[in-house]
């Protein structure tokens, strides 16, 4: 773990710029709202980037049409939150805790997206843990999903 002062908006901006072309191929709208985000957090910026990349690429992959929202905000005086919300295929209630298991792919994935290995969220969940955060999933089949991560503003090395 390499905690360092990290500019949240710039990490988000880099990931969005990298994945925007992919969202464009599906005509998905990408909305970023980080106005209420902390300017700087003390965290592992490379791992933060990895987490955002995984969550955002899932949102793009599992959404056929509509909008993906990426938002960040400060929570009280010790924490901050990052949320990735989509209008995608959604995940059934009984599978919502399983998607964080290695190699698990939900029923919704019957299309078997090429190259889907089921590892992304397992990695995300390990990294979030390592970074002293918590990840939460809210989802409804056919409506969409929201992954919310809460972290300390300053993580311990
Ligand atoms: P990869 O290893 O390439 O990320 P993956 O996307 O299948 O493969 P995970 O990212 O771990 O693996 O996701 C696990 C499963 O959870 C997916 O196969 C999919 O069924 C479901 N899933 C993940 N994110 C979403 C989402 N935003 N909307 C709907 N289903 C999702
Ligand atoms: Mg994935």
PDB file of C-alpha atoms and ligand atoms in Angstrom:
ATOM      1  CA  UNK A   1       0.000   0.000   0.000  1.00  0.00           C
ATOM      2  CA  UNK A   2       1.397   3.385  -1.014  1.00  0.00           C
ATOM      3  CA  UNK A   3      -0.700   6.167   0.467  1.00  0.00           C
ATOM      4  CA  UNK A   4       0.063   9.629  -0.886  1.00  0.00           C
ATOM      5  CA  UNK A   5      -1.836  12.869  -1.412  1.00  0.00           C
ATOM      6  CA  UNK A   6      -4.175  12.109  -4.293  1.00  0.00           C
ATOM      7  CA  UNK A   7      -6.303  14.484  -6.327  1.00  0.00           C
ATOM      8  CA  UNK A   8      -9.635  12.716  -6.562  1.00  0.00           C
ATOM      9  CA  UNK A   9     -10.913  14.703  -9.546  1.00  0.00           C
ATOM     10  CA  UNK A  10      -7.808  14.107 -11.572  1.00  0.00           C
ATOM     11  CA  UNK A  11      -7.889  10.331 -10.981  1.00  0.00           C
ATOM     12  CA  UNK A  12     -11.565  10.253 -11.998  1.00  0.00           C
ATOM     13  CA  UNK A  13     -10.873  12.419 -15.034  1.00  0.00           C
ATOM     14  CA  UNK A  14      -8.103  10.091 -16.254  1.00  0.00           C
ATOM     15  CA  UNK A  15     -10.297   6.995 -15.943  1.00  0.00           C
ATOM     16  CA  UNK A  16     -13.241   8.687 -17.646  1.00  0.00           C
ATOM     17  CA  UNK A  17     -11.035   9.851 -20.515  1.00  0.00           C
ATOM     18  CA  UNK A  18      -9.715   6.337 -20.947  1.00  0.00           C
ATOM     19  CA  UNK A  19     -13.149   4.678 -20.967  1.00  0.00           C
ATOM     20  CA  UNK A  20     -15.168   7.372 -22.756  1.00  0.00           C
ATOM     21  CA  UNK A  21     -14.469   5.880 -26.225  1.00  0.00           C
ATOM     22  CA  UNK A  22     -15.931   2.564 -25.037  1.00  0.00           C
ATOM     23  CA  UNK A  23     -19.048   4.298 -23.681  1.00  0.00           C
ATOM     24  CA  UNK A  24     -19.338   6.172 -26.985  1.00  0.00           C
ATOM     25  CA  UNK A  25     -19.438   2.934 -28.985  1.00  0.00           C
ATOM     26  CA  UNK A  26     -22.651   2.073 -27.094  1.00  0.00           C
ATOM     27  CA  UNK A  27     -23.957   5.648 -27.117  1.00  0.00           C
ATOM     28  CA  UNK A  28     -24.009   5.703 -23.314  1.00  0.00           C
ATOM     29  CA  UNK A  29     -24.034   9.035 -21.562  1.00  0.00           C
ATOM     30  CA  UNK A  30     -21.311   9.459 -18.922  1.00  0.00           C
ATOM     31  CA  UNK A  31     -22.030  11.980 -16.188  1.00  0.00           C
ATOM     32  CA  UNK A  32     -19.400  12.920 -13.625  1.00  0.00           C
ATOM     33  CA  UNK A  33     -20.359  14.841 -10.500  1.00  0.00           C
ATOM     34  CA  UNK A  34     -17.458  15.462  -8.182  1.00  0.00           C
ATOM     35  CA  UNK A  35     -18.248  19.025  -7.156  1.00  0.00           C
ATOM     36  CA  UNK A  36     -18.668  18.024  -3.522  1.00  0.00           C
ATOM     37  CA  UNK A  37     -15.643  15.737  -3.511  1.00  0.00           C
ATOM     38  CA  UNK A  38     -12.634  16.390  -1.313  1.00  0.00           C
ATOM     39  CA  UNK A  39      -9.897  18.052  -3.414  1.00  0.00           C
ATOM     40  CA  UNK A  40      -7.240  15.773  -2.001  1.00  0.00           C
ATOM     41  CA  UNK A  41      -7.372  12.474  -0.154  1.00  0.00           C
ATOM     42  CA  UNK A  42      -4.501  10.530   1.334  1.00  0.00           C
ATOM     43  CA  UNK A  43      -4.736   7.178  -0.382  1.00  0.00           C
ATOM     44  CA  UNK A  44      -3.122   4.754  -2.827  1.00  0.00           C
ATOM     45  CA  UNK A  45      -3.763   6.560  -6.097  1.00  0.00           C
ATOM     46  CA  UNK A  46      -2.864   3.685  -8.418  1.00  0.00           C
ATOM     47  CA  UNK A  47      -5.195   1.314  -6.604  1.00  0.00           C
ATOM     48  CA  UNK A  48      -7.908   3.951  -6.502  1.00  0.00           C
ATOM     49  CA  UNK A  49      -7.565   4.244 -10.265  1.00  0.00           C
ATOM     50  CA  UNK A  50      -7.818   0.465 -10.612  1.00  0.00           C
ATOM     51  CA  UNK A  51     -11.019   0.377  -8.564  1.00  0.00           C
ATOM     52  CA  UNK A  52     -12.683   3.167 -10.527  1.00  0.00           C
ATOM     53  CA  UNK A  53     -11.602   1.575 -13.823  1.00  0.00           C
ATOM     54  CA  UNK A  54     -13.137  -1.767 -12.854  1.00  0.00           C
ATOM     55  CA  UNK A  55     -16.423  -0.308 -11.627  1.00  0.00           C
ATOM     56  CA  UNK A  56     -16.811   2.006 -14.595  1.00  0.00           C
ATOM     57  CA  UNK A  57     -15.948  -0.648 -17.174  1.00  0.00           C
ATOM     58  CA  UNK A  58     -18.500  -2.996 -15.597  1.00  0.00           C
ATOM     59  CA  UNK A  59     -21.121  -0.249 -15.738  1.00  0.00           C
ATOM     60  CA  UNK A  60     -20.392   0.256 -19.438  1.00  0.00           C
ATOM     61  CA  UNK A  61     -20.248  -3.464 -20.200  1.00  0.00           C
ATOM     62  CA  UNK A  62     -23.526  -4.325 -18.455  1.00  0.00           C
ATOM     63  CA  UNK A  63     -25.561  -1.366 -19.691  1.00  0.00           C
ATOM     64  CA  UNK A  64     -27.316  -1.440 -23.041  1.00  0.00           C
ATOM     65  CA  UNK A  65     -28.568   2.117 -23.093  1.00  0.00           C
ATOM     66  CA  UNK A  66     -28.922   5.140 -20.886  1.00  0.00           C
ATOM     67  CA  UNK A  67     -26.636   6.904 -18.476  1.00  0.00           C
ATOM     68  CA  UNK A  68     -23.753   6.126 -16.160  1.00  0.00           C
ATOM     69  CA  UNK A  69     -23.162   8.459 -13.223  1.00  0.00           C
ATOM     70  CA  UNK A  70     -19.895   8.711 -11.403  1.00  0.00           C
ATOM     71  CA  UNK A  71     -20.067  10.785  -8.267  1.00  0.00           C
ATOM     72  CA  UNK A  72     -17.834  11.602  -5.328  1.00  0.00           C
ATOM     73  CA  UNK A  73     -18.510  13.533  -2.180  1.00  0.00           C
ATOM     74  CA  UNK A  74     -17.147  14.217   1.248  1.00  0.00           C
ATOM     75  CA  UNK A  75     -18.901  12.410   4.107  1.00  0.00           C
ATOM     76  CA  UNK A  76     -18.557  14.169   7.436  1.00  0.00           C
ATOM     77  CA  UNK A  77     -15.004  15.077   8.417  1.00  0.00           C
ATOM     78  CA  UNK A  78     -13.279  11.718   8.063  1.00  0.00           C
ATOM     79  CA  UNK A  79     -14.723   9.932   5.073  1.00  0.00           C
ATOM     80  CA  UNK A  80     -15.555  10.242   1.434  1.00  0.00           C
ATOM     81  CA  UNK A  81     -17.720   8.312  -0.940  1.00  0.00           C
ATOM     82  CA  UNK A  82     -17.515   7.275  -4.559  1.00  0.00           C
ATOM     83  CA  UNK A  83     -20.518   5.914  -6.436  1.00  0.00           C
ATOM     84  CA  UNK A  84     -20.911   4.391  -9.884  1.00  0.00           C
ATOM     85  CA  UNK A  85     -24.513   4.129 -10.972  1.00  0.00           C
ATOM     86  CA  UNK A  86     -25.861   2.646 -14.181  1.00  0.00           C
ATOM     87  CA  UNK A  87     -29.155   2.034 -15.982  1.00  0.00           C
ATOM     88  CA  UNK A  88     -28.039  -1.447 -16.953  1.00  0.00           C
ATOM     89  CA  UNK A  89     -29.281  -5.029 -16.763  1.00  0.00           C
ATOM     90  CA  UNK A  90     -29.123  -5.184 -12.972  1.00  0.00           C
ATOM     91  CA  UNK A  91     -28.281  -8.057 -10.613  1.00  0.00           C
ATOM     92  CA  UNK A  92     -30.838 -10.331  -8.915  1.00  0.00           C
ATOM     93  CA  UNK A  93     -31.075  -9.954  -5.101  1.00  0.00           C
ATOM     94  CA  UNK A  94     -29.812 -13.485  -4.400  1.00  0.00           C
ATOM     95  CA  UNK A  95     -26.700 -12.891  -6.487  1.00  0.00           C
ATOM     96  CA  UNK A  96     -25.738  -9.497  -5.126  1.00  0.00           C
ATOM     97  CA  UNK A  97     -23.341 -10.823  -2.514  1.00  0.00           C
ATOM     98  CA  UNK A  98     -21.921 -13.477  -4.874  1.00  0.00           C
ATOM     99  CA  UNK A  99     -20.671 -11.103  -7.553  1.00  0.00           C
ATOM    100  CA  UNK A 100     -17.733 -10.217  -5.300  1.00  0.00           C
ATOM    101  CA  UNK A 101     -16.555 -13.857  -5.318  1.00  0.00           C
ATOM    102  CA  UNK A 102     -13.694 -14.753  -7.680  1.00  0.00           C
ATOM    103  CA  UNK A 103     -14.899 -16.108 -11.051  1.00  0.00           C
ATOM    104  CA  UNK A 104     -18.577 -15.553 -10.263  1.00  0.00           C
ATOM    105  CA  UNK A 105     -20.622 -14.299 -13.188  1.00  0.00           C
ATOM    106  CA  UNK A 106     -24.261 -13.526 -12.611  1.00  0.00           C
ATOM    107  CA  UNK A 107     -27.189 -15.029 -14.513  1.00  0.00           C
ATOM    108  CA  UNK A 108     -27.646 -11.663 -16.167  1.00  0.00           C
ATOM    109  CA  UNK A 109     -24.404 -12.390 -17.966  1.00  0.00           C
ATOM    110  CA  UNK A 110     -26.007 -15.112 -20.136  1.00  0.00           C
ATOM    111  CA  UNK A 111     -24.861 -13.168 -23.155  1.00  0.00           C
ATOM    112  CA  UNK A 112     -21.391 -14.154 -21.954  1.00  0.00           C
ATOM    113  CA  UNK A 113     -19.641 -11.021 -22.782  1.00  0.00           C
ATOM    114  CA  UNK A 114     -16.397 -12.071 -24.448  1.00  0.00           C
ATOM    115  CA  UNK A 115     -13.442 -11.891 -22.069  1.00  0.00           C
ATOM    116  CA  UNK A 116     -15.591 -11.793 -18.944  1.00  0.00           C
ATOM    117  CA  UNK A 117     -13.689 -13.773 -16.313  1.00  0.00           C
ATOM    118  CA  UNK A 118     -15.565 -12.786 -13.175  1.00  0.00           C
ATOM    119  CA  UNK A 119     -12.475 -11.415 -11.459  1.00  0.00           C
ATOM    120  CA  UNK A 120     -13.008  -7.654 -11.606  1.00  0.00           C
ATOM    121  CA  UNK A 121     -15.217  -7.263  -8.538  1.00  0.00           C
ATOM    122  CA  UNK A 122     -13.221  -9.787  -6.508  1.00  0.00           C
ATOM    123  CA  UNK A 123     -10.160  -7.608  -7.084  1.00  0.00           C
ATOM    124  CA  UNK A 124     -12.127  -4.441  -6.340  1.00  0.00           C
ATOM    125  CA  UNK A 125     -13.426  -5.863  -3.097  1.00  0.00           C
ATOM    126  CA  UNK A 126      -9.904  -6.893  -1.956  1.00  0.00           C
ATOM    127  CA  UNK A 127      -8.485  -3.490  -2.860  1.00  0.00           C
ATOM    128  CA  UNK A 128     -11.298  -1.631  -1.101  1.00  0.00           C
ATOM    129  CA  UNK A 129     -10.607  -3.713   1.989  1.00  0.00           C
ATOM    130  CA  UNK A 130      -6.911  -3.023   1.831  1.00  0.00           C
ATOM    131  CA  UNK A 131      -7.746   0.664   1.545  1.00  0.00           C
ATOM    132  CA  UNK A 132      -9.858   0.492   4.714  1.00  0.00           C
ATOM    133  CA  UNK A 133     -13.067   1.114   2.832  1.00  0.00           C
ATOM    134  CA  UNK A 134     -16.418  -0.552   2.367  1.00  0.00           C
ATOM    135  CA  UNK A 135     -18.240  -1.429  -0.817  1.00  0.00           C
ATOM    136  CA  UNK A 136     -21.993  -1.651  -1.095  1.00  0.00           C
ATOM    137  CA  UNK A 137     -24.206  -2.775  -3.973  1.00  0.00           C
ATOM    138  CA  UNK A 138     -27.772  -1.767  -4.661  1.00  0.00           C
ATOM    139  CA  UNK A 139     -29.346  -3.231  -7.751  1.00  0.00           C
ATOM    140  CA  UNK A 140     -32.612  -4.087  -9.400  1.00  0.00           C
ATOM    141  CA  UNK A 141     -32.969  -6.451 -12.353  1.00  0.00           C
ATOM    142  CA  UNK A 142     -33.699  -4.570 -15.533  1.00  0.00           C
ATOM    143  CA  UNK A 143     -33.363  -1.209 -13.833  1.00  0.00           C
ATOM    144  CA  UNK A 144     -29.715  -0.759 -12.923  1.00  0.00           C
ATOM    145  CA  UNK A 145     -27.017  -0.977 -10.301  1.00  0.00           C
ATOM    146  CA  UNK A 146     -25.164   1.320  -7.955  1.00  0.00           C
ATOM    147  CA  UNK A 147     -21.813   0.451  -6.420  1.00  0.00           C
ATOM    148  CA  UNK A 148     -20.909   2.755  -3.533  1.00  0.00           C
ATOM    149  CA  UNK A 149     -17.514   2.836  -1.863  1.00  0.00           C
ATOM    150  CA  UNK A 150     -16.816   4.721   1.361  1.00  0.00           C
ATOM    151  CA  UNK A 151     -13.269   5.368   2.525  1.00  0.00           C
ATOM    152  CA  UNK A 152     -11.360   7.314   5.124  1.00  0.00           C
ATOM    153  CA  UNK A 153     -10.030  10.649   3.849  1.00  0.00           C
ATOM    154  CA  UNK A 154      -6.682   9.442   5.112  1.00  0.00           C
ATOM    155  CA  UNK A 155      -5.787   5.765   5.033  1.00  0.00           C
ATOM    156  CA  UNK A 156      -3.153   4.112   7.227  1.00  0.00           C
ATOM    157  CA  UNK A 157      -0.044   2.765   5.488  1.00  0.00           C
TER     158      UNK A 157
HETATM  159  P1  LIG B   1     -13.912  -9.280 -15.506  1.00  0.00           P
HETATM  160  O1  LIG B   1     -12.974 -10.172 -14.764  1.00  0.00           O
HETATM  161  O2  LIG B   1     -13.500  -8.990 -16.889  1.00  0.00           O
HETATM  162  O3  LIG B   1     -14.250  -8.041 -14.731  1.00  0.00           O
HETATM  163  P2  LIG B   1     -16.701  -9.822 -15.078  1.00  0.00           P
HETATM  164  O4  LIG B   1     -17.099  -8.439 -15.446  1.00  0.00           O
HETATM  165  O5  LIG B   1     -17.608 -10.940 -15.471  1.00  0.00           O
HETATM  166  O6  LIG B   1     -15.250 -10.151 -15.666  1.00  0.00           O
HETATM  167  P3  LIG B   1     -16.830  -8.944 -12.329  1.00  0.00           P
HETATM  168  O7  LIG B   1     -16.438  -7.561 -12.704  1.00  0.00           O
HETATM  169  O8  LIG B   1     -16.242  -9.542 -11.109  1.00  0.00           O
HETATM  170  O9  LIG B   1     -16.477  -9.952 -13.510  1.00  0.00           O
HETATM  171  O10 LIG B   1     -18.405  -9.028 -12.204  1.00  0.00           O
HETATM  172  C1  LIG B   1     -19.001 -10.263 -11.818  1.00  0.00           C
HETATM  173  C2  LIG B   1     -20.390 -10.374 -12.421  1.00  0.00           C
HETATM  174  O11 LIG B   1     -21.237  -9.404 -11.818  1.00  0.00           O
HETATM  175  C3  LIG B   1     -20.449 -10.066 -13.917  1.00  0.00           C
HETATM  176  O12 LIG B   1     -20.164 -11.218 -14.686  1.00  0.00           O
HETATM  177  C4  LIG B   1     -21.890  -9.594 -14.071  1.00  0.00           C
HETATM  178  O13 LIG B   1     -22.742 -10.712 -14.167  1.00  0.00           O
HETATM  179  C5  LIG B   1     -22.163  -8.896 -12.750  1.00  0.00           C
HETATM  180  N1  LIG B   1     -21.970  -7.421 -12.807  1.00  0.00           N
HETATM  181  C6  LIG B   1     -20.878  -6.716 -12.437  1.00  0.00           C
HETATM  182  N2  LIG B   1     -21.078  -5.390 -12.574  1.00  0.00           N
HETATM  183  C7  LIG B   1     -22.343  -5.239 -13.031  1.00  0.00           C
HETATM  184  C8  LIG B   1     -23.166  -4.113 -13.366  1.00  0.00           C
HETATM  185  N3  LIG B   1     -22.720  -2.857 -13.263  1.00  0.00           N
HETATM  186  N4  LIG B   1     -24.432  -4.367 -13.799  1.00  0.00           N
HETATM  187  C9  LIG B   1     -24.898  -5.627 -13.899  1.00  0.00           C
HETATM  188  N5  LIG B   1     -24.175  -6.728 -13.605  1.00  0.00           N
HETATM  189  C10 LIG B   1     -22.915  -6.543 -13.176  1.00  0.00           C
HETATM  190 MG1  LIG B   2     -15.865  -6.841 -14.645  1.00  0.00          MG
END
